[in-house]
């Protein structure tokens, strides 16, 4: 069995393809033969040594896969039979031809959903659901600022906002604005040439937005974009990983410059600052299962549709990492197997 390993920190080219034995499913687990594996910015951060939740190196990352059931361990529900098409939340280990996963993290793949679409749903859409529905309490008429709107989470958030009847303002490079408008974004801001804070003030008549989703680390300016009763949801720090030589020492000044929000200031401003990390919610698998099943219903009803911008063979994982790190991606990047 082939898998992609991170042997040490460094540029995309440090990734290695290694051969190894197929894993055996433990009791309560399902062995999935992988056909597609989602690539996330957290994987890039892990390779750079900037993701503390990653396993000790050498390690195999990859949070989500789609494929077929190869074997099941004892005690697994009879619905997950051999050959069944499935989606799985793997936490780690997804960059491989096969992975063994707890059965509670495995879901039937809808009949009309492709493997690449299946691998594009779990991380992006669950993150967007947590931010918008659980924490953001998004409603019709809300204005939502989505940073990195053309990325995987951004495109998922746009679709969930559309379902809720909220208006989206999205930041992205100018080349991606046409796609954002096609996806339903009301106003697109080129973060490279325009001050997004000033643009938000102009677009909202000085009021600000109700929700900001920020994975870039521009938290101070994003906070100032909020209207009273607004919610800033922080879910990443992609701005810290600039350039192929990003490292902890290079990133430290950015980390030290991050703002601290004093409780008294939050009270006086009538605003909230919220953090979301899907990887720290494994103990709430009941919640994740419920939301994942609801998302699959949304897919079958035509309310959501994953945007898979580009696929790479598993053996070209390094190229996929470079593509994401250079901010070229629109929607989800997926590794294909077989």
mmCIF file of C-alpha atoms in Angstrom:
data_model
loop_
_atom_site.group_PDB
_atom_site.id
_atom_site.type_symbol
_atom_site.label_atom_id
_atom_site.label_comp_id
_atom_site.label_asym_id
_atom_site.label_seq_id
_atom_site.Cartn_x
_atom_site.Cartn_y
_atom_site.Cartn_z
ATOM 1 C CA UNK A 1 0.000 0.000 0.000
ATOM 2 C CA UNK A 2 1.293 3.449 -0.899
ATOM 3 C CA UNK A 3 0.972 6.469 1.352
ATOM 4 C CA UNK A 4 2.373 10.000 1.475
ATOM 5 C CA UNK A 5 4.602 10.783 4.450
ATOM 6 C CA UNK A 6 5.933 13.978 6.002
ATOM 7 C CA UNK A 7 9.421 12.877 7.124
ATOM 8 C CA UNK A 8 10.550 16.345 8.219
ATOM 9 C CA UNK A 9 9.518 19.975 7.928
ATOM 10 C CA UNK A 10 10.215 21.819 4.722
ATOM 11 C CA UNK A 11 8.892 22.719 1.264
ATOM 12 C CA UNK A 12 6.400 20.519 -0.604
ATOM 13 C CA UNK A 13 9.183 18.400 -2.050
ATOM 14 C CA UNK A 14 9.935 16.818 1.351
ATOM 15 C CA UNK A 15 6.794 14.676 0.968
ATOM 16 C CA UNK A 16 7.661 11.021 0.321
ATOM 17 C CA UNK A 17 5.735 8.132 -1.212
ATOM 18 C CA UNK A 18 6.314 4.998 0.857
ATOM 19 C CA UNK A 19 5.171 1.401 0.526
ATOM 20 C CA UNK A 20 3.762 -0.415 3.529
ATOM 21 C CA UNK A 21 1.326 -3.132 4.601
ATOM 22 C CA UNK A 22 -2.415 -2.636 4.478
ATOM 23 C CA UNK A 23 -3.819 -1.775 7.907
ATOM 24 C CA UNK A 24 -6.094 -4.223 9.695
ATOM 25 C CA UNK A 25 -9.386 -2.835 11.008
ATOM 26 C CA UNK A 26 -9.613 -3.051 14.792
ATOM 27 C CA UNK A 27 -12.922 -3.872 16.492
ATOM 28 C CA UNK A 28 -15.389 -1.117 15.646
ATOM 29 C CA UNK A 29 -13.329 0.070 12.665
ATOM 30 C CA UNK A 30 -13.777 0.046 8.901
ATOM 31 C CA UNK A 31 -10.952 -0.390 6.390
ATOM 32 C CA UNK A 32 -11.597 2.012 3.517
ATOM 33 C CA UNK A 33 -9.910 1.591 0.149
ATOM 34 C CA UNK A 34 -9.336 5.235 -0.708
ATOM 35 C CA UNK A 35 -10.372 6.668 -4.057
ATOM 36 C CA UNK A 36 -10.078 10.359 -3.146
ATOM 37 C CA UNK A 37 -8.506 12.284 -0.277
ATOM 38 C CA UNK A 38 -9.158 15.915 0.608
ATOM 39 C CA UNK A 39 -6.236 18.330 0.928
ATOM 40 C CA UNK A 40 -6.543 21.064 3.551
ATOM 41 C CA UNK A 41 -4.390 24.031 4.496
ATOM 42 C CA UNK A 42 -3.843 22.338 7.864
ATOM 43 C CA UNK A 43 -1.891 19.663 5.964
ATOM 44 C CA UNK A 44 0.392 22.362 4.586
ATOM 45 C CA UNK A 45 0.836 23.822 8.069
ATOM 46 C CA UNK A 46 1.699 20.345 9.385
ATOM 47 C CA UNK A 47 4.377 19.954 6.728
ATOM 48 C CA UNK A 48 5.813 23.337 7.706
ATOM 49 C CA UNK A 49 5.875 22.370 11.385
ATOM 50 C CA UNK A 50 3.243 25.001 12.195
ATOM 51 C CA UNK A 51 0.390 22.664 13.156
ATOM 52 C CA UNK A 52 0.741 21.480 16.770
ATOM 53 C CA UNK A 53 -2.058 18.899 16.474
ATOM 54 C CA UNK A 54 -0.225 16.898 13.797
ATOM 55 C CA UNK A 55 1.296 13.535 14.783
ATOM 56 C CA UNK A 56 5.022 13.327 15.429
ATOM 57 C CA UNK A 57 7.003 13.122 12.234
ATOM 58 C CA UNK A 58 7.343 11.008 10.207
ATOM 59 C CA UNK A 59 3.575 10.988 9.780
ATOM 60 C CA UNK A 60 0.755 10.689 7.272
ATOM 61 C CA UNK A 61 -1.798 13.507 7.279
ATOM 62 C CA UNK A 62 -5.193 13.754 5.611
ATOM 63 C CA UNK A 63 -8.477 14.446 7.411
ATOM 64 C CA UNK A 64 -11.030 13.053 4.959
ATOM 65 C CA UNK A 65 -11.405 10.414 2.291
ATOM 66 C CA UNK A 66 -13.974 8.812 0.030
ATOM 67 C CA UNK A 67 -13.761 5.261 -1.223
ATOM 68 C CA UNK A 68 -15.165 1.780 -0.707
ATOM 69 C CA UNK A 69 -15.360 -0.498 2.308
ATOM 70 C CA UNK A 70 -12.639 -3.140 2.032
ATOM 71 C CA UNK A 71 -13.129 -4.927 5.354
ATOM 72 C CA UNK A 72 -14.860 -4.319 8.672
ATOM 73 C CA UNK A 73 -13.819 -5.085 12.225
ATOM 74 C CA UNK A 74 -16.007 -6.884 14.709
ATOM 75 C CA UNK A 75 -18.992 -5.013 16.068
ATOM 76 C CA UNK A 76 -19.495 -2.766 13.026
ATOM 77 C CA UNK A 77 -23.028 -1.893 11.893
ATOM 78 C CA UNK A 78 -24.284 -4.150 9.115
ATOM 79 C CA UNK A 79 -24.903 -1.196 6.778
ATOM 80 C CA UNK A 80 -21.165 -0.750 6.219
ATOM 81 C CA UNK A 81 -20.709 -3.847 4.103
ATOM 82 C CA UNK A 82 -17.795 -4.709 1.836
ATOM 83 C CA UNK A 83 -17.917 -2.700 -1.385
ATOM 84 C CA UNK A 84 -20.125 0.057 0.043
ATOM 85 C CA UNK A 85 -19.216 3.535 -1.228
ATOM 86 C CA UNK A 86 -18.437 5.756 1.753
ATOM 87 C CA UNK A 87 -17.062 9.043 3.058
ATOM 88 C CA UNK A 88 -14.840 8.980 6.135
ATOM 89 C CA UNK A 89 -13.445 11.513 8.580
ATOM 90 C CA UNK A 90 -9.971 10.162 9.217
ATOM 91 C CA UNK A 91 -8.397 12.833 11.422
ATOM 92 C CA UNK A 92 -4.986 11.773 10.075
ATOM 93 C CA UNK A 93 -3.786 9.072 7.694
ATOM 94 C CA UNK A 94 -5.924 10.004 4.691
ATOM 95 C CA UNK A 95 -3.046 10.440 2.212
ATOM 96 C CA UNK A 96 -2.966 6.708 1.514
ATOM 97 C CA UNK A 97 -4.427 3.962 -0.629
ATOM 98 C CA UNK A 98 -6.246 2.569 2.408
ATOM 99 C CA UNK A 99 -7.018 3.725 5.939
ATOM 100 C CA UNK A 100 -8.754 2.131 8.924
ATOM 101 C CA UNK A 101 -11.336 4.417 10.531
ATOM 102 C CA UNK A 102 -13.756 4.148 13.490
ATOM 103 C CA UNK A 103 -17.154 3.202 12.084
ATOM 104 C CA UNK A 104 -18.800 6.243 13.686
ATOM 105 C CA UNK A 105 -16.698 8.418 11.376
ATOM 106 C CA UNK A 106 -17.886 6.653 8.208
ATOM 107 C CA UNK A 107 -20.934 7.701 6.163
ATOM 108 C CA UNK A 108 -22.637 6.240 3.081
ATOM 109 C CA UNK A 109 -21.767 8.162 -0.079
ATOM 110 C CA UNK A 110 -24.917 9.409 -1.847
ATOM 111 C CA UNK A 111 -25.606 7.579 -5.092
ATOM 112 C CA UNK A 112 -25.041 10.593 -7.351
ATOM 113 C CA UNK A 113 -22.000 11.923 -5.479
ATOM 114 C CA UNK A 114 -18.558 11.292 -6.959
ATOM 115 C CA UNK A 115 -15.616 10.204 -4.841
ATOM 116 C CA UNK A 116 -13.913 13.565 -5.390
ATOM 117 C CA UNK A 117 -17.028 15.404 -4.222
ATOM 118 C CA UNK A 118 -17.251 13.106 -1.216
ATOM 119 C CA UNK A 119 -13.700 13.921 -0.160
ATOM 120 C CA UNK A 120 -14.483 17.639 -0.527
ATOM 121 C CA UNK A 121 -17.336 17.764 1.969
ATOM 122 C CA UNK A 122 -16.360 16.798 5.551
ATOM 123 C CA UNK A 123 -13.762 19.336 6.689
ATOM 124 C CA UNK A 124 -14.926 22.327 4.657
ATOM 125 C CA UNK A 125 -18.642 21.981 5.212
ATOM 126 C CA UNK A 126 -18.514 20.867 8.847
ATOM 127 C CA UNK A 127 -16.267 23.843 9.615
ATOM 128 C CA UNK A 128 -18.674 26.182 7.827
ATOM 129 C CA UNK A 129 -21.665 24.671 9.653
ATOM 130 C CA UNK A 130 -20.014 25.141 13.047
ATOM 131 C CA UNK A 131 -19.126 28.746 12.258
ATOM 132 C CA UNK A 132 -22.373 29.872 10.687
ATOM 133 C CA UNK A 133 -25.086 27.789 12.319
ATOM 134 C CA UNK A 134 -23.707 26.926 15.749
ATOM 135 C CA UNK A 135 -21.667 30.018 16.590
ATOM 136 C CA UNK A 136 -22.654 32.654 14.033
ATOM 137 C CA UNK A 137 -26.407 32.016 14.275
ATOM 138 C CA UNK A 138 -26.742 33.212 10.686
ATOM 139 C CA UNK A 139 -30.164 34.479 9.635
ATOM 140 C CA UNK A 140 -31.845 35.898 6.557
ATOM 141 C CA UNK A 141 -30.735 39.474 5.965
ATOM 142 C CA UNK A 142 -27.404 39.099 7.770
ATOM 143 C CA UNK A 143 -24.277 40.404 6.095
ATOM 144 C CA UNK A 144 -21.337 38.017 6.277
ATOM 145 C CA UNK A 145 -17.706 38.825 5.439
ATOM 146 C CA UNK A 146 -15.906 35.681 4.281
ATOM 147 C CA UNK A 147 -12.125 35.892 3.995
ATOM 148 C CA UNK A 148 -10.411 33.606 1.476
ATOM 149 C CA UNK A 149 -13.863 33.210 -0.021
ATOM 150 C CA UNK A 150 -12.655 31.245 -3.054
ATOM 151 C CA UNK A 151 -11.107 28.495 -0.924
ATOM 152 C CA UNK A 152 -12.759 25.268 0.139
ATOM 153 C CA UNK A 153 -14.247 26.538 3.405
ATOM 154 C CA UNK A 154 -15.100 29.856 1.774
ATOM 155 C CA UNK A 155 -17.109 28.252 -1.020
ATOM 156 C CA UNK A 156 -18.905 26.032 1.495
ATOM 157 C CA UNK A 157 -19.729 29.078 3.634
ATOM 158 C CA UNK A 158 -21.110 30.946 0.622
ATOM 159 C CA UNK A 159 -23.507 28.083 -0.084
ATOM 160 C CA UNK A 160 -24.674 27.898 3.547
ATOM 161 C CA UNK A 161 -25.207 31.669 3.597
ATOM 162 C CA UNK A 162 -27.269 31.387 0.434
ATOM 163 C CA UNK A 163 -29.462 28.736 2.094
ATOM 164 C CA UNK A 164 -29.928 31.045 5.106
ATOM 165 C CA UNK A 165 -30.703 34.103 2.982
ATOM 166 C CA UNK A 166 -27.615 36.032 4.124
ATOM 167 C CA UNK A 167 -25.611 38.432 1.945
ATOM 168 C CA UNK A 168 -21.920 37.610 1.449
ATOM 169 C CA UNK A 169 -18.986 39.964 1.027
ATOM 170 C CA UNK A 170 -15.928 37.949 0.028
ATOM 171 C CA UNK A 171 -12.207 38.669 -0.097
ATOM 172 C CA UNK A 172 -10.048 37.032 -2.765
ATOM 173 C CA UNK A 173 -7.566 37.961 -5.466
ATOM 174 C CA UNK A 174 -9.099 39.735 -8.460
ATOM 175 C CA UNK A 175 -8.725 36.712 -10.747
ATOM 176 C CA UNK A 176 -11.238 34.813 -8.591
ATOM 177 C CA UNK A 177 -13.928 37.501 -8.396
ATOM 178 C CA UNK A 178 -15.968 36.285 -11.374
ATOM 179 C CA UNK A 179 -16.262 32.846 -9.814
ATOM 180 C CA UNK A 180 -17.287 34.367 -6.480
ATOM 181 C CA UNK A 181 -20.059 36.365 -8.103
ATOM 182 C CA UNK A 182 -21.218 33.256 -9.937
ATOM 183 C CA UNK A 183 -21.335 31.463 -6.567
ATOM 184 C CA UNK A 184 -23.572 34.166 -5.112
ATOM 185 C CA UNK A 185 -21.197 36.663 -3.498
ATOM 186 C CA UNK A 186 -22.760 40.130 -3.531
ATOM 187 C CA UNK A 187 -19.477 42.060 -3.290
ATOM 188 C CA UNK A 188 -15.927 40.826 -3.941
ATOM 189 C CA UNK A 189 -12.912 42.644 -2.466
ATOM 190 C CA UNK A 190 -9.369 42.267 -3.808
ATOM 191 C CA UNK A 191 -7.411 41.995 -0.565
ATOM 192 C CA UNK A 192 -4.148 42.555 -2.451
ATOM 193 C CA UNK A 193 -5.018 46.044 -3.695
ATOM 194 C CA UNK A 194 -7.848 47.229 -1.445
ATOM 195 C CA UNK A 195 -8.199 47.805 2.296
ATOM 196 C CA UNK A 196 -10.966 45.332 3.124
ATOM 197 C CA UNK A 197 -11.940 47.210 6.291
ATOM 198 C CA UNK A 198 -12.552 50.432 4.359
ATOM 199 C CA UNK A 199 -14.377 48.498 1.644
ATOM 200 C CA UNK A 200 -16.705 46.843 4.172
ATOM 201 C CA UNK A 201 -17.501 50.207 5.744
ATOM 202 C CA UNK A 202 -18.286 51.644 2.323
ATOM 203 C CA UNK A 203 -20.422 48.687 1.255
ATOM 204 C CA UNK A 204 -22.444 48.669 4.484
ATOM 205 C CA UNK A 205 -22.889 52.422 4.815
ATOM 206 C CA UNK A 206 -20.631 52.455 7.868
ATOM 207 C CA UNK A 207 -22.670 49.890 9.809
ATOM 208 C CA UNK A 208 -20.398 46.875 9.430
ATOM 209 C CA UNK A 209 -21.244 43.197 9.013
ATOM 210 C CA UNK A 210 -22.984 40.743 11.309
ATOM 211 C CA UNK A 211 -20.474 37.898 10.949
ATOM 212 C CA UNK A 212 -16.837 37.663 9.860
ATOM 213 C CA UNK A 213 -15.221 34.310 9.043
ATOM 214 C CA UNK A 214 -11.447 34.752 9.221
ATOM 215 C CA UNK A 215 -8.851 32.062 8.542
ATOM 216 C CA UNK A 216 -6.156 34.530 7.513
ATOM 217 C CA UNK A 217 -5.208 35.981 10.892
ATOM 218 C CA UNK A 218 -6.345 39.547 10.138
ATOM 219 C CA UNK A 219 -8.349 39.442 13.353
ATOM 220 C CA UNK A 220 -7.885 43.033 14.493
ATOM 221 C CA UNK A 221 -9.163 44.547 11.255
ATOM 222 C CA UNK A 222 -11.889 41.912 10.969
ATOM 223 C CA UNK A 223 -13.121 42.832 14.449
ATOM 224 C CA UNK A 224 -13.402 46.471 13.404
ATOM 225 C CA UNK A 225 -15.633 45.369 10.505
ATOM 226 C CA UNK A 226 -18.309 44.099 12.900
ATOM 227 C CA UNK A 227 -21.600 45.848 13.506
ATOM 228 C CA UNK A 228 -22.964 45.909 17.073
ATOM 229 C CA UNK A 229 -23.921 42.339 18.082
ATOM 230 C CA UNK A 230 -21.489 41.092 15.434
ATOM 231 C CA UNK A 231 -19.540 37.833 15.680
ATOM 232 C CA UNK A 232 -15.938 37.330 14.574
ATOM 233 C CA UNK A 233 -15.206 33.630 14.008
ATOM 234 C CA UNK A 234 -11.488 32.803 13.856
ATOM 235 C CA UNK A 235 -10.615 29.429 12.350
ATOM 236 C CA UNK A 236 -7.102 29.631 10.979
ATOM 237 C CA UNK A 237 -3.903 31.558 10.466
ATOM 238 C CA UNK A 238 -3.078 31.009 6.816
ATOM 239 C CA UNK A 239 -1.448 34.430 6.577
ATOM 240 C CA UNK A 240 1.362 33.111 8.761
ATOM 241 C CA UNK A 241 2.431 30.583 6.132
ATOM 242 C CA UNK A 242 3.756 32.967 3.522
ATOM 243 C CA UNK A 243 6.382 31.642 1.131
ATOM 244 C CA UNK A 244 7.788 28.160 0.734
ATOM 245 C CA UNK A 245 10.319 28.703 3.535
ATOM 246 C CA UNK A 246 7.777 29.434 6.251
ATOM 247 C CA UNK A 247 8.841 28.110 9.652
ATOM 248 C CA UNK A 248 8.017 28.567 13.309
ATOM 249 C CA UNK A 249 10.758 31.174 13.774
ATOM 250 C CA UNK A 250 9.631 33.108 10.699
ATOM 251 C CA UNK A 251 6.025 32.925 11.902
ATOM 252 C CA UNK A 252 6.693 33.885 15.527
ATOM 253 C CA UNK A 253 6.499 37.676 14.952
ATOM 254 C CA UNK A 254 3.059 37.248 13.380
ATOM 255 C CA UNK A 255 1.899 35.103 16.287
ATOM 256 C CA UNK A 256 3.135 37.647 18.821
ATOM 257 C CA UNK A 257 1.319 40.420 16.943
ATOM 258 C CA UNK A 258 -2.077 38.716 17.194
ATOM 259 C CA UNK A 259 -4.576 40.787 19.178
ATOM 260 C CA UNK A 260 -5.976 39.950 22.607
ATOM 261 C CA UNK A 261 -9.615 40.896 23.069
ATOM 262 C CA UNK A 262 -10.326 42.101 26.605
ATOM 263 C CA UNK A 263 -13.703 40.999 28.048
ATOM 264 C CA UNK A 264 -14.582 44.563 29.049
ATOM 265 C CA UNK A 265 -13.980 45.745 25.493
ATOM 266 C CA UNK A 266 -16.222 42.972 24.167
ATOM 267 C CA UNK A 267 -18.959 43.965 26.613
ATOM 268 C CA UNK A 268 -18.716 47.639 25.739
ATOM 269 C CA UNK A 269 -18.660 46.920 22.004
ATOM 270 C CA UNK A 270 -21.455 44.316 22.130
ATOM 271 C CA UNK A 271 -19.368 41.999 19.970
ATOM 272 C CA UNK A 272 -18.159 38.398 20.209
ATOM 273 C CA UNK A 273 -14.906 36.712 19.209
ATOM 274 C CA UNK A 274 -15.188 32.963 18.667
ATOM 275 C CA UNK A 275 -12.690 30.247 17.771
ATOM 276 C CA UNK A 276 -13.442 27.089 15.793
ATOM 277 C CA UNK A 277 -11.160 24.065 15.407
ATOM 278 C CA UNK A 278 -12.864 21.019 13.929
ATOM 279 C CA UNK A 279 -9.908 18.854 14.915
ATOM 280 C CA UNK A 280 -10.644 19.434 18.602
ATOM 281 C CA UNK A 281 -14.206 18.128 18.421
ATOM 282 C CA UNK A 282 -13.638 14.403 18.059
ATOM 283 C CA UNK A 283 -15.200 13.836 21.472
ATOM 284 C CA UNK A 284 -18.393 15.307 19.977
ATOM 285 C CA UNK A 285 -18.686 12.716 17.240
ATOM 286 C CA UNK A 286 -22.441 12.684 17.920
ATOM 287 C CA UNK A 287 -22.617 16.322 16.816
ATOM 288 C CA UNK A 288 -20.328 15.778 13.822
ATOM 289 C CA UNK A 289 -22.350 12.748 12.695
ATOM 290 C CA UNK A 290 -25.629 14.634 12.939
ATOM 291 C CA UNK A 291 -24.310 17.596 10.966
ATOM 292 C CA UNK A 292 -22.614 15.377 8.384
ATOM 293 C CA UNK A 293 -25.810 13.422 7.758
ATOM 294 C CA UNK A 294 -27.732 16.701 7.404
ATOM 295 C CA UNK A 295 -25.163 17.929 4.873
ATOM 296 C CA UNK A 296 -25.616 14.779 2.807
ATOM 297 C CA UNK A 297 -29.370 15.441 2.805
ATOM 298 C CA UNK A 298 -28.627 19.005 1.637
ATOM 299 C CA UNK A 299 -26.505 17.560 -1.176
ATOM 300 C CA UNK A 300 -29.202 15.157 -2.317
ATOM 301 C CA UNK A 301 -31.733 18.017 -2.275
ATOM 302 C CA UNK A 302 -29.431 20.158 -4.449
ATOM 303 C CA UNK A 303 -28.881 22.823 -1.796
ATOM 304 C CA UNK A 304 -25.097 22.349 -1.617
ATOM 305 C CA UNK A 305 -22.560 21.251 -4.211
ATOM 306 C CA UNK A 306 -18.845 20.904 -3.419
ATOM 307 C CA UNK A 307 -16.594 22.933 -5.692
ATOM 308 C CA UNK A 308 -13.607 20.756 -6.599
ATOM 309 C CA UNK A 309 -11.195 23.141 -8.234
ATOM 310 C CA UNK A 310 -8.372 20.752 -9.041
ATOM 311 C CA UNK A 311 -7.359 17.134 -8.544
ATOM 312 C CA UNK A 312 -3.892 15.611 -8.333
ATOM 313 C CA UNK A 313 -2.859 11.943 -8.260
ATOM 314 C CA UNK A 314 -1.780 10.752 -4.812
ATOM 315 C CA UNK A 315 1.778 10.522 -6.128
ATOM 316 C CA UNK A 316 1.704 14.278 -6.852
ATOM 317 C CA UNK A 317 0.814 15.364 -3.322
ATOM 318 C CA UNK A 318 3.783 17.738 -3.340
ATOM 319 C CA UNK A 319 2.337 19.567 -6.350
ATOM 320 C CA UNK A 320 -1.025 19.782 -4.577
ATOM 321 C CA UNK A 321 0.626 21.331 -1.510
ATOM 322 C CA UNK A 322 2.498 23.855 -3.630
ATOM 323 C CA UNK A 323 -0.710 24.734 -5.481
ATOM 324 C CA UNK A 324 -2.519 25.496 -2.221
ATOM 325 C CA UNK A 325 0.398 27.255 -0.562
ATOM 326 C CA UNK A 326 0.750 29.569 -3.556
ATOM 327 C CA UNK A 327 -2.948 30.472 -3.145
ATOM 328 C CA UNK A 328 -3.841 29.194 -6.610
ATOM 329 C CA UNK A 329 -6.771 27.027 -5.575
ATOM 330 C CA UNK A 330 -10.419 27.778 -6.133
ATOM 331 C CA UNK A 331 -12.603 25.511 -4.031
ATOM 332 C CA UNK A 332 -11.280 22.150 -2.887
ATOM 333 C CA UNK A 333 -8.078 20.384 -3.908
ATOM 334 C CA UNK A 334 -8.383 16.588 -3.899
ATOM 335 C CA UNK A 335 -5.877 13.750 -4.284
ATOM 336 C CA UNK A 336 -7.127 10.857 -6.419
ATOM 337 C CA UNK A 337 -6.129 7.220 -6.011
ATOM 338 C CA UNK A 338 -6.339 4.514 -8.651
#
